Amino acid sequence: MTPRERVLASLNHQEPDRVPIDFSGHRSSGIAAIAYARLRKALGLPQRPIRVYDPIQQLAIVDEDVLERFHVDTIELGRGFALEDEHWVDWTLPDGTPCQMPRWAAPERVEGAWVLRSASGRVIGRMPDGALYFEQAYWPFLEADDFDRIPEAMAETIWCAVASPPGPLASGPEGDRVLADGARRLRQRTDRAIVGLFGGNLLEMGQFFYRIDNFLMLLAAEPRRAHAFLDRLVEIHLVNLERFLRLVGPYIDIVLFGDDLGMQKGPQMSRAMYQEFFKPRHARLFRRAKELANVKVMLHCCGGVRPLLPDLIEAGLDAINPVQISCTGMETRGLKADFGRQMTFWGGGCDTHVVLARGTPNEVRLHVHEQVALWKPGGGFVFQQVHNILADVPPDNVIAMFDAAYEAGAY
């Protein structure tokens, strides 16, 4: 099978020739740039510039030689853009490793920290000395909200304003052409399954604007106002979704939405609150995506969200990542038994909380073999570790993980 055929078969709950493998196909299956530099060295690969495509999380672009080495079946749409040196500027990672950042998202040095600014000049992200990633530093609706200003507020929010490729290349008078041409060229040069990152966050967008505590209180104490905010947000998302899929829909296989609904011990809200505020709006977005393009719909959703899975399935979700198996209710055997015929689990292949970070290579290998054996029957599984590989993960563990996924994946 080709990589694309392999991924689509599994998404259709058919058993392909082997379990598909994702590595850096989206912004939660990647690797910190510090760890990536060490991985390349451990693999004995030639030195080349380490490019950080996601400045907030400090994630590296994974090069073709590494994708080939680990039999990776996916690729992010963003890899079709910012291919020229002119789009990158030199920077240095917190451990002293040279790297390159997108020119439009280059950090600035301010009083013992690195900062990221919005186009207006406001500091919206901060990485103090000793930290390994940026944290949000400004919430536009913290003091007062204004629903007519939601687009402007997005431009002042780190998770919206600091874009990975194509970033601002896809805006302006030539933006439509650039986006469509880049997607078409990527489709022509790869047979991997292409993941188009859309976003469309609902709960998280409220938290980006109001701050987490304030938005949860808004949902509970002022439901009418929360509904009005979410209605306005969905209308904006739908307009953006129409443009995105009109331009790239023919060239991608999966469209990725995002909303972290869970915590370590369970969902951030009751199931009833999810059904009231978010399920109908997720359903509207997921349905529209499928009307606009021949795509599978995936949701990035961290945490213990088992109680919400029936509703997400009813809303039209095809796949969920990263499948945080260390959370309450997210045990592999139970998820596969109860939802494996209706939902593709894109993740849960290796625990990053303890095993990948602190285990030996042999412990990682045994763990991955066990996980893959539980997940793979009947398809409906794409291997990825639980979220990104962080900076302190030993390269030998990363190698053991992907080699084990390939070894265990044959049907």
Tab-separated table of C-alpha atoms in Angstrom:
chain	number	residue	atom	x	y	z
A	1	MET	CA	0.000	0.000	0.000
A	2	THR	CA	1.039	3.603	-0.423
A	3	PRO	CA	1.201	5.627	2.778
A	4	ARG	CA	-1.985	7.486	1.836
A	5	GLU	CA	-3.843	4.258	1.094
A	6	ARG	CA	-2.633	2.835	4.408
A	7	VAL	CA	-3.893	5.792	6.435
A	8	LEU	CA	-7.245	5.995	4.648
A	9	ALA	CA	-7.835	2.263	5.025
A	10	SER	CA	-7.331	2.513	8.760
A	11	LEU	CA	-9.585	5.572	8.950
A	12	ASN	CA	-12.234	3.488	7.186
A	13	HIS	CA	-11.807	0.748	9.806
A	14	GLN	CA	-10.138	-1.636	7.426
A	15	GLU	CA	-6.915	-3.466	8.174
A	16	PRO	CA	-4.125	-2.144	5.904
A	17	ASP	CA	-0.845	-3.983	5.287
A	18	ARG	CA	0.568	-2.467	8.479
A	19	VAL	CA	-0.368	0.117	11.072
A	20	PRO	CA	0.151	3.653	9.673
A	21	ILE	CA	2.732	5.772	11.463
A	22	ASP	CA	2.420	9.503	12.105
A	23	PHE	CA	5.389	11.643	13.077
A	24	SER	CA	4.984	15.424	12.801
A	25	GLY	CA	1.859	15.144	10.671
A	26	HIS	CA	0.292	17.772	12.934
A	27	ARG	CA	1.341	20.064	15.780
A	28	SER	CA	0.767	17.442	18.474
A	29	SER	CA	2.651	14.511	16.949
A	30	GLY	CA	5.989	16.247	16.485
A	31	ILE	CA	9.248	16.713	18.322
A	32	ALA	CA	10.886	19.562	20.199
A	33	ALA	CA	13.722	21.076	18.211
A	34	ILE	CA	16.236	20.341	20.975
A	35	ALA	CA	15.325	16.651	20.921
A	36	TYR	CA	15.281	16.621	17.116
A	37	ALA	CA	18.866	17.866	16.867
A	38	ARG	CA	19.944	15.049	19.198
A	39	LEU	CA	17.895	12.518	17.243
A	40	ARG	CA	19.568	13.388	13.944
A	41	LYS	CA	22.963	13.008	15.569
A	42	ALA	CA	22.041	9.643	17.110
A	43	LEU	CA	20.834	8.419	13.705
A	44	GLY	CA	24.139	9.433	12.129
A	45	LEU	CA	22.428	11.737	9.644
A	46	PRO	CA	24.097	14.769	8.048
A	47	GLN	CA	23.883	18.078	9.838
A	48	ARG	CA	21.370	20.511	8.396
A	49	PRO	CA	19.590	23.612	9.684
A	50	ILE	CA	17.078	22.851	12.446
A	51	ARG	CA	13.952	24.776	11.486
A	52	VAL	CA	11.412	25.548	14.217
A	53	TYR	CA	8.079	25.793	12.448
A	54	ASP	CA	6.051	26.135	15.670
A	55	PRO	CA	7.800	28.770	17.819
A	56	ILE	CA	5.346	28.459	20.719
A	57	GLN	CA	5.934	24.750	21.305
A	58	GLN	CA	9.457	24.871	19.804
A	59	LEU	CA	8.666	22.062	17.339
A	60	ALA	CA	11.064	21.161	14.549
A	61	ILE	CA	10.365	20.425	10.913
A	62	VAL	CA	11.144	16.716	10.542
A	63	ASP	CA	13.236	16.228	7.410
A	64	GLU	CA	12.594	13.714	4.671
A	65	ASP	CA	15.496	11.448	5.660
A	66	VAL	CA	14.020	10.992	9.139
A	67	LEU	CA	10.508	10.440	7.781
A	68	GLU	CA	11.895	7.720	5.521
A	69	ARG	CA	13.943	6.149	8.307
A	70	PHE	CA	10.850	5.734	10.485
A	71	HIS	CA	8.424	4.705	7.672
A	72	VAL	CA	6.180	7.721	8.298
A	73	ASP	CA	2.870	7.760	6.412
A	74	THR	CA	1.700	11.323	7.078
A	75	ILE	CA	2.716	14.876	6.327
A	76	GLU	CA	1.366	18.228	7.415
A	77	LEU	CA	0.060	20.620	4.770
A	78	GLY	CA	2.425	23.284	6.101
A	79	ARG	CA	5.391	21.395	4.650
A	80	GLY	CA	4.363	22.727	1.260
A	81	PHE	CA	5.248	26.289	2.259
A	82	ALA	CA	8.172	28.454	3.427
A	83	LEU	CA	10.611	26.263	1.528
A	84	GLU	CA	13.081	29.046	0.661
A	85	ASP	CA	15.862	30.314	2.924
A	86	GLU	CA	14.432	33.834	2.753
A	87	HIS	CA	11.529	32.776	4.966
A	88	TRP	CA	13.803	31.887	7.884
A	89	VAL	CA	16.049	33.751	10.325
A	90	ASP	CA	18.794	32.433	12.587
A	91	TRP	CA	18.088	31.908	16.272
A	92	THR	CA	19.444	29.791	19.130
A	93	LEU	CA	17.508	27.191	21.105
A	94	PRO	CA	17.544	27.340	24.925
A	95	ASP	CA	20.273	24.657	25.081
A	96	GLY	CA	22.518	26.619	22.704
A	97	THR	CA	21.717	24.666	19.535
A	98	PRO	CA	21.604	26.886	16.418
A	99	CYS	CA	18.268	26.869	14.627
A	100	GLN	CA	16.073	28.929	12.345
A	101	MET	CA	12.700	30.531	13.056
A	102	PRO	CA	10.015	31.717	10.626
A	103	ARG	CA	10.888	35.283	9.706
A	104	TRP	CA	7.419	36.492	10.650
A	105	ALA	CA	7.616	34.939	14.154
A	106	ALA	CA	11.150	35.733	15.287
A	107	PRO	CA	11.359	36.147	19.085
A	108	GLU	CA	12.750	39.283	20.703
A	109	ARG	CA	14.929	39.540	23.787
A	110	VAL	CA	13.360	41.532	26.670
A	111	GLU	CA	14.570	41.602	30.301
A	112	GLY	CA	15.690	38.017	30.892
A	113	ALA	CA	13.154	36.447	28.574
A	114	TRP	CA	12.302	35.869	24.945
A	115	VAL	CA	8.985	37.332	23.814
A	116	LEU	CA	6.659	37.014	20.854
A	117	ARG	CA	4.724	40.068	19.717
A	118	SER	CA	1.514	40.553	17.758
A	119	ALA	CA	1.485	42.738	14.660
A	120	SER	CA	0.434	45.644	16.895
A	121	GLY	CA	3.595	45.242	18.970
A	122	ARG	CA	1.957	43.813	22.086
A	123	VAL	CA	3.805	41.034	23.935
A	124	ILE	CA	1.534	37.998	23.609
A	125	GLY	CA	3.982	35.201	24.510
A	126	ARG	CA	6.882	34.903	26.905
A	127	MET	CA	9.656	32.328	27.434
A	128	PRO	CA	11.756	33.177	30.513
A	129	ASP	CA	15.329	31.970	30.754
A	130	GLY	CA	15.306	28.319	31.760
A	131	ALA	CA	12.000	27.574	30.025
A	132	LEU	CA	11.671	25.488	26.873
A	133	TYR	CA	8.536	26.927	25.279
A	134	PHE	CA	6.438	30.090	25.168
A	135	GLU	CA	3.406	30.717	27.349
A	136	GLN	CA	0.482	33.016	26.705
A	137	ALA	CA	1.020	36.486	28.161
A	138	TYR	CA	-2.087	38.417	27.096
A	139	TRP	CA	-5.828	37.657	27.137
A	140	PRO	CA	-7.771	40.186	25.059
A	141	PHE	CA	-11.111	39.725	26.876
A	142	LEU	CA	-9.659	39.517	30.385
A	143	GLU	CA	-11.041	42.906	31.461
A	144	ALA	CA	-13.952	43.372	29.050
A	145	ASP	CA	-15.272	41.567	25.991
A	146	ASP	CA	-16.659	42.846	22.710
A	147	PHE	CA	-17.988	40.267	20.274
A	148	ASP	CA	-17.598	42.637	17.349
A	149	ARG	CA	-13.845	42.594	18.053
A	150	ILE	CA	-13.333	38.825	17.949
A	151	PRO	CA	-11.270	38.947	14.715
A	152	GLU	CA	-9.058	41.659	16.177
A	153	ALA	CA	-8.755	39.714	19.432
A	154	MET	CA	-7.559	36.656	17.518
A	155	ALA	CA	-4.687	38.747	16.193
A	156	GLU	CA	-3.681	39.503	19.802
A	157	THR	CA	-3.741	35.888	20.991
A	158	ILE	CA	-0.563	33.815	20.835
A	159	TRP	CA	-2.239	30.640	19.560
A	160	CYS	CA	-3.852	32.494	16.649
A	161	ALA	CA	-1.343	35.229	15.882
A	162	VAL	CA	1.907	33.222	15.888
A	163	ALA	CA	1.362	31.084	12.817
A	164	SER	CA	3.360	28.158	11.508
A	165	PRO	CA	3.813	27.881	7.714
A	166	PRO	CA	2.178	29.004	5.530
A	167	GLY	CA	1.497	31.798	8.029
A	168	PRO	CA	1.230	35.254	6.447
A	169	LEU	CA	2.324	33.820	3.084
A	170	ALA	CA	-1.302	32.731	2.632
A	171	SER	CA	-2.772	36.168	3.358
A	172	GLY	CA	-2.890	39.368	1.375
A	173	PRO	CA	-3.906	39.806	-2.277
A	174	GLU	CA	-1.939	36.742	-3.418
A	175	GLY	CA	-2.916	34.606	-0.439
A	176	ASP	CA	-5.495	32.433	-2.172
A	177	ARG	CA	-3.153	31.588	-5.010
A	178	VAL	CA	-0.231	30.880	-2.683
A	179	LEU	CA	-2.317	28.575	-0.486
A	180	ALA	CA	-3.842	26.609	-3.350
A	181	ASP	CA	-0.590	26.332	-5.316
A	182	GLY	CA	1.401	25.185	-2.292
A	183	ALA	CA	-1.182	22.536	-1.451
A	184	ARG	CA	-1.308	21.306	-5.040
A	185	ARG	CA	2.477	21.050	-5.320
A	186	LEU	CA	2.705	19.134	-2.043
A	187	ARG	CA	0.070	16.681	-3.277
A	188	GLN	CA	2.023	16.146	-6.463
A	189	ARG	CA	5.292	15.348	-4.705
A	190	THR	CA	4.132	13.062	-1.895
A	191	ASP	CA	2.074	9.922	-1.530
A	192	ARG	CA	1.753	10.440	2.227
A	193	ALA	CA	-1.620	11.294	3.737
A	194	ILE	CA	-1.834	15.081	4.025
A	195	VAL	CA	-3.232	16.621	7.211
A	196	GLY	CA	-4.616	20.136	6.856
A	197	LEU	CA	-4.541	22.061	10.138
A	198	PHE	CA	-7.650	24.213	10.475
A	199	GLY	CA	-8.251	24.741	14.194
A	200	GLY	CA	-11.812	25.922	14.709
A	201	ASN	CA	-11.374	25.817	18.495
A	202	LEU	CA	-14.433	26.622	20.614
A	203	LEU	CA	-13.786	25.957	24.315
A	204	GLU	CA	-10.112	26.768	23.873
A	205	MET	CA	-10.787	29.982	21.991
A	206	GLY	CA	-12.857	31.189	24.905
A	207	GLN	CA	-9.988	30.294	27.187
A	208	PHE	CA	-7.494	32.059	24.915
A	209	PHE	CA	-9.622	35.213	25.096
A	210	TYR	CA	-10.969	35.287	28.663
A	211	ARG	CA	-8.369	33.058	30.406
A	212	ILE	CA	-9.336	29.543	31.455
A	213	ASP	CA	-10.874	30.369	34.833
A	214	ASN	CA	-12.933	33.266	33.524
A	215	PHE	CA	-14.323	31.374	30.539
A	216	LEU	CA	-15.360	28.392	32.630
A	217	MET	CA	-17.162	30.818	34.963
A	218	LEU	CA	-18.825	32.470	31.969
A	219	LEU	CA	-20.181	29.104	30.819
A	220	ALA	CA	-21.567	28.379	34.271
A	221	ALA	CA	-22.785	31.809	35.377
A	222	GLU	CA	-23.726	33.629	32.164
A	223	PRO	CA	-24.863	30.955	29.686
A	224	ARG	CA	-26.666	33.409	27.408
A	225	ARG	CA	-23.539	35.466	26.970
A	226	ALA	CA	-21.453	32.327	26.466
A	227	HIS	CA	-23.851	31.146	23.753
A	228	ALA	CA	-23.682	34.523	22.045
A	229	PHE	CA	-19.884	34.442	22.068
A	230	LEU	CA	-19.790	30.897	20.685
A	231	ASP	CA	-22.368	31.699	17.986
A	232	ARG	CA	-20.262	34.600	16.752
A	233	LEU	CA	-17.148	32.453	16.887
A	234	VAL	CA	-18.728	29.652	14.842
A	235	GLU	CA	-19.800	32.087	12.128
A	236	ILE	CA	-16.183	33.296	11.844
A	237	HIS	CA	-14.890	29.719	11.777
A	238	LEU	CA	-17.346	28.779	9.031
A	239	VAL	CA	-16.221	31.654	6.825
A	240	ASN	CA	-12.590	30.635	7.328
A	241	LEU	CA	-13.424	26.963	6.754
A	242	GLU	CA	-15.123	27.786	3.451
A	243	ARG	CA	-12.001	29.564	2.209
A	244	PHE	CA	-9.590	26.954	3.552
A	245	LEU	CA	-11.296	23.943	2.031
A	246	ARG	CA	-12.176	25.733	-1.198
A	247	LEU	CA	-8.449	26.260	-1.731
A	248	VAL	CA	-6.854	23.130	-0.234
A	249	GLY	CA	-9.718	20.651	0.041
A	250	PRO	CA	-8.843	18.773	-3.173
A	251	TYR	CA	-5.289	18.211	-1.945
A	252	ILE	CA	-5.681	17.059	1.680
A	253	ASP	CA	-6.989	13.849	3.204
A	254	ILE	CA	-7.705	14.898	6.790
A	255	VAL	CA	-8.843	18.237	8.177
A	256	LEU	CA	-7.788	18.807	11.772
A	257	PHE	CA	-9.847	20.739	14.297
A	258	GLY	CA	-8.686	21.479	17.836
A	259	ASP	CA	-10.306	21.694	21.275
A	260	ASP	CA	-8.691	20.386	24.458
A	261	LEU	CA	-11.793	19.280	26.346
A	262	GLY	CA	-10.098	17.134	28.974
A	263	MET	CA	-7.920	17.185	32.059
A	264	GLN	CA	-5.903	14.415	33.702
A	265	LYS	CA	-8.908	13.145	35.673
A	266	GLY	CA	-11.696	13.702	33.171
A	267	PRO	CA	-13.429	16.364	31.041
A	268	GLN	CA	-13.250	20.052	31.876
A	269	MET	CA	-17.045	20.130	32.012
A	270	SER	CA	-20.001	17.856	32.548
A	271	ARG	CA	-21.359	15.906	29.617
A	272	ALA	CA	-24.551	17.977	29.871
A	273	MET	CA	-22.569	21.193	29.517
A	274	TYR	CA	-20.695	19.776	26.516
A	275	GLN	CA	-24.015	18.820	24.922
A	276	GLU	CA	-25.456	22.289	25.504
A	277	PHE	CA	-22.563	24.498	24.467
A	278	PHE	CA	-20.272	22.561	22.177
A	279	LYS	CA	-21.759	19.431	20.618
A	280	PRO	CA	-24.163	21.189	18.213
A	281	ARG	CA	-21.462	23.636	17.180
A	282	HIS	CA	-18.884	20.897	16.642
A	283	ALA	CA	-21.473	19.012	14.598
A	284	ARG	CA	-22.080	22.069	12.445
A	285	LEU	CA	-18.370	22.542	11.759
A	286	PHE	CA	-17.626	18.858	11.139
A	287	ARG	CA	-20.638	18.489	8.831
A	288	ARG	CA	-19.691	21.547	6.817
A	289	ALA	CA	-16.128	20.300	6.361
A	290	LYS	CA	-17.424	17.060	4.853
A	291	GLU	CA	-19.799	18.967	2.604
A	292	LEU	CA	-16.968	21.116	1.292
A	293	ALA	CA	-14.344	18.416	0.667
A	294	ASN	CA	-13.743	14.686	0.574
A	295	VAL	CA	-11.927	14.651	3.909
A	296	LYS	CA	-11.915	12.810	7.188
A	297	VAL	CA	-12.460	14.985	10.252
A	298	MET	CA	-10.024	14.682	13.137
A	299	LEU	CA	-10.035	16.516	16.451
A	300	HIS	CA	-6.980	17.235	18.559
A	301	CYS	CA	-8.337	16.817	22.065
A	302	CYS	CA	-6.113	16.239	25.074
A	303	GLY	CA	-7.094	14.733	28.394
A	304	GLY	CA	-9.547	12.249	29.818
A	305	VAL	CA	-12.472	12.702	27.448
A	306	ARG	CA	-13.978	9.209	27.432
A	307	PRO	CA	-17.404	10.453	28.722
A	308	LEU	CA	-17.637	12.786	25.709
A	309	LEU	CA	-16.706	10.267	23.003
A	310	PRO	CA	-20.293	9.161	22.246
A	311	ASP	CA	-21.258	12.783	21.623
A	312	LEU	CA	-18.182	13.491	19.509
A	313	ILE	CA	-18.966	10.435	17.389
A	314	GLU	CA	-22.570	11.595	16.972
A	315	ALA	CA	-21.252	15.044	16.003
A	316	GLY	CA	-19.485	13.440	13.031
A	317	LEU	CA	-15.928	12.999	14.274
A	318	ASP	CA	-13.865	10.369	12.462
A	319	ALA	CA	-10.633	10.399	14.478
A	320	ILE	CA	-9.231	11.783	17.710
A	321	ASN	CA	-5.676	12.483	18.836
A	322	PRO	CA	-3.454	12.237	20.870
A	323	VAL	CA	-5.395	9.634	22.965
A	324	GLN	CA	-3.889	10.418	26.342
A	325	ILE	CA	-3.794	6.890	27.762
A	326	SER	CA	-2.467	7.965	31.175
A	327	CYS	CA	-5.687	9.864	31.949
A	328	THR	CA	-8.654	8.533	33.887
A	329	GLY	CA	-10.924	6.468	31.650
A	330	MET	CA	-8.525	6.415	28.709
A	331	GLU	CA	-7.282	2.848	29.111
A	332	THR	CA	-6.511	1.335	25.722
A	333	ARG	CA	-8.401	-1.929	26.072
A	334	GLY	CA	-11.632	-0.245	27.111
A	335	LEU	CA	-11.506	2.482	24.471
A	336	LYS	CA	-10.889	-0.036	21.716
A	337	ALA	CA	-13.678	-2.339	22.905
A	338	ASP	CA	-16.278	0.384	23.325
A	339	PHE	CA	-15.484	2.788	20.484
A	340	GLY	CA	-13.051	1.061	18.137
A	341	ARG	CA	-15.630	0.403	15.417
A	342	GLN	CA	-16.857	3.998	15.341
A	343	MET	CA	-13.773	6.080	16.061
A	344	THR	CA	-10.207	6.029	14.777
A	345	PHE	CA	-7.700	6.441	17.576
A	346	TRP	CA	-4.878	8.492	16.118
A	347	GLY	CA	-2.450	8.163	18.987
A	348	GLY	CA	-2.080	6.329	22.245
A	349	GLY	CA	0.803	4.339	20.775
A	350	CYS	CA	3.345	5.260	23.438
A	351	ASP	CA	2.916	6.965	26.795
A	352	THR	CA	5.010	10.138	26.853
A	353	HIS	CA	4.169	10.951	30.467
A	354	VAL	CA	6.388	8.243	31.956
A	355	VAL	CA	7.487	5.527	29.530
A	356	LEU	CA	9.028	7.512	26.671
A	357	ALA	CA	10.556	10.141	28.935
A	358	ARG	CA	11.917	7.926	31.719
A	359	GLY	CA	11.948	4.330	30.482
A	360	THR	CA	14.818	2.404	28.940
A	361	PRO	CA	14.785	1.722	25.193
A	362	ASN	CA	13.766	-1.872	25.896
A	363	GLU	CA	10.911	-0.741	28.160
A	364	VAL	CA	9.758	1.614	25.414
A	365	ARG	CA	9.929	-1.199	22.859
A	366	LEU	CA	7.887	-3.617	24.979
A	367	HIS	CA	5.307	-0.943	25.801
A	368	VAL	CA	4.828	-0.023	22.126
A	369	HIS	CA	4.432	-3.681	21.130
A	370	GLU	CA	1.720	-4.072	23.775
A	371	GLN	CA	-0.097	-0.904	22.742
A	372	VAL	CA	-0.052	-1.688	19.033
A	373	ALA	CA	-1.320	-5.226	19.655
A	374	LEU	CA	-4.321	-3.805	21.513
A	375	TRP	CA	-5.096	-0.992	19.072
A	376	LYS	CA	-4.575	-2.522	15.643
A	377	PRO	CA	-7.309	-5.198	15.198
A	378	GLY	CA	-9.883	-4.070	12.632
A	379	GLY	CA	-8.037	-0.905	11.669
A	380	GLY	CA	-9.153	2.357	13.217
A	381	PHE	CA	-5.676	3.132	14.536
A	382	VAL	CA	-2.831	5.387	13.447
A	383	PHE	CA	0.333	5.168	15.526
A	384	GLN	CA	1.652	8.266	17.201
A	385	GLN	CA	3.037	8.884	20.664
A	386	VAL	CA	0.822	10.727	23.131
A	387	HIS	CA	1.471	14.323	22.065
A	388	ASN	CA	4.845	15.831	21.144
A	389	ILE	CA	8.252	14.383	21.993
A	390	LEU	CA	9.659	16.855	24.508
A	391	ALA	CA	13.141	18.280	24.693
A	392	ASP	CA	14.510	15.932	27.364
A	393	VAL	CA	13.464	12.634	25.751
A	394	PRO	CA	16.556	10.498	24.977
A	395	PRO	CA	17.052	9.889	21.254
A	396	ASP	CA	17.519	6.143	21.816
A	397	ASN	CA	13.987	6.029	23.220
A	398	VAL	CA	12.599	7.799	20.163
A	399	ILE	CA	14.355	5.348	17.866
A	400	ALA	CA	13.140	2.381	19.918
A	401	MET	CA	9.571	3.700	19.784
A	402	PHE	CA	9.316	4.109	16.036
A	403	ASP	CA	11.202	0.915	15.265
A	404	ALA	CA	8.857	-0.988	17.569
A	405	ALA	CA	5.801	0.590	15.930
A	406	TYR	CA	7.007	-0.621	12.550
A	407	GLU	CA	7.916	-4.085	13.854
A	408	ALA	CA	4.590	-4.578	15.632
A	409	GLY	CA	2.416	-3.013	12.980
A	410	ALA	CA	2.226	-5.773	10.364
A	411	TYR	CA	-1.180	-7.410	9.909
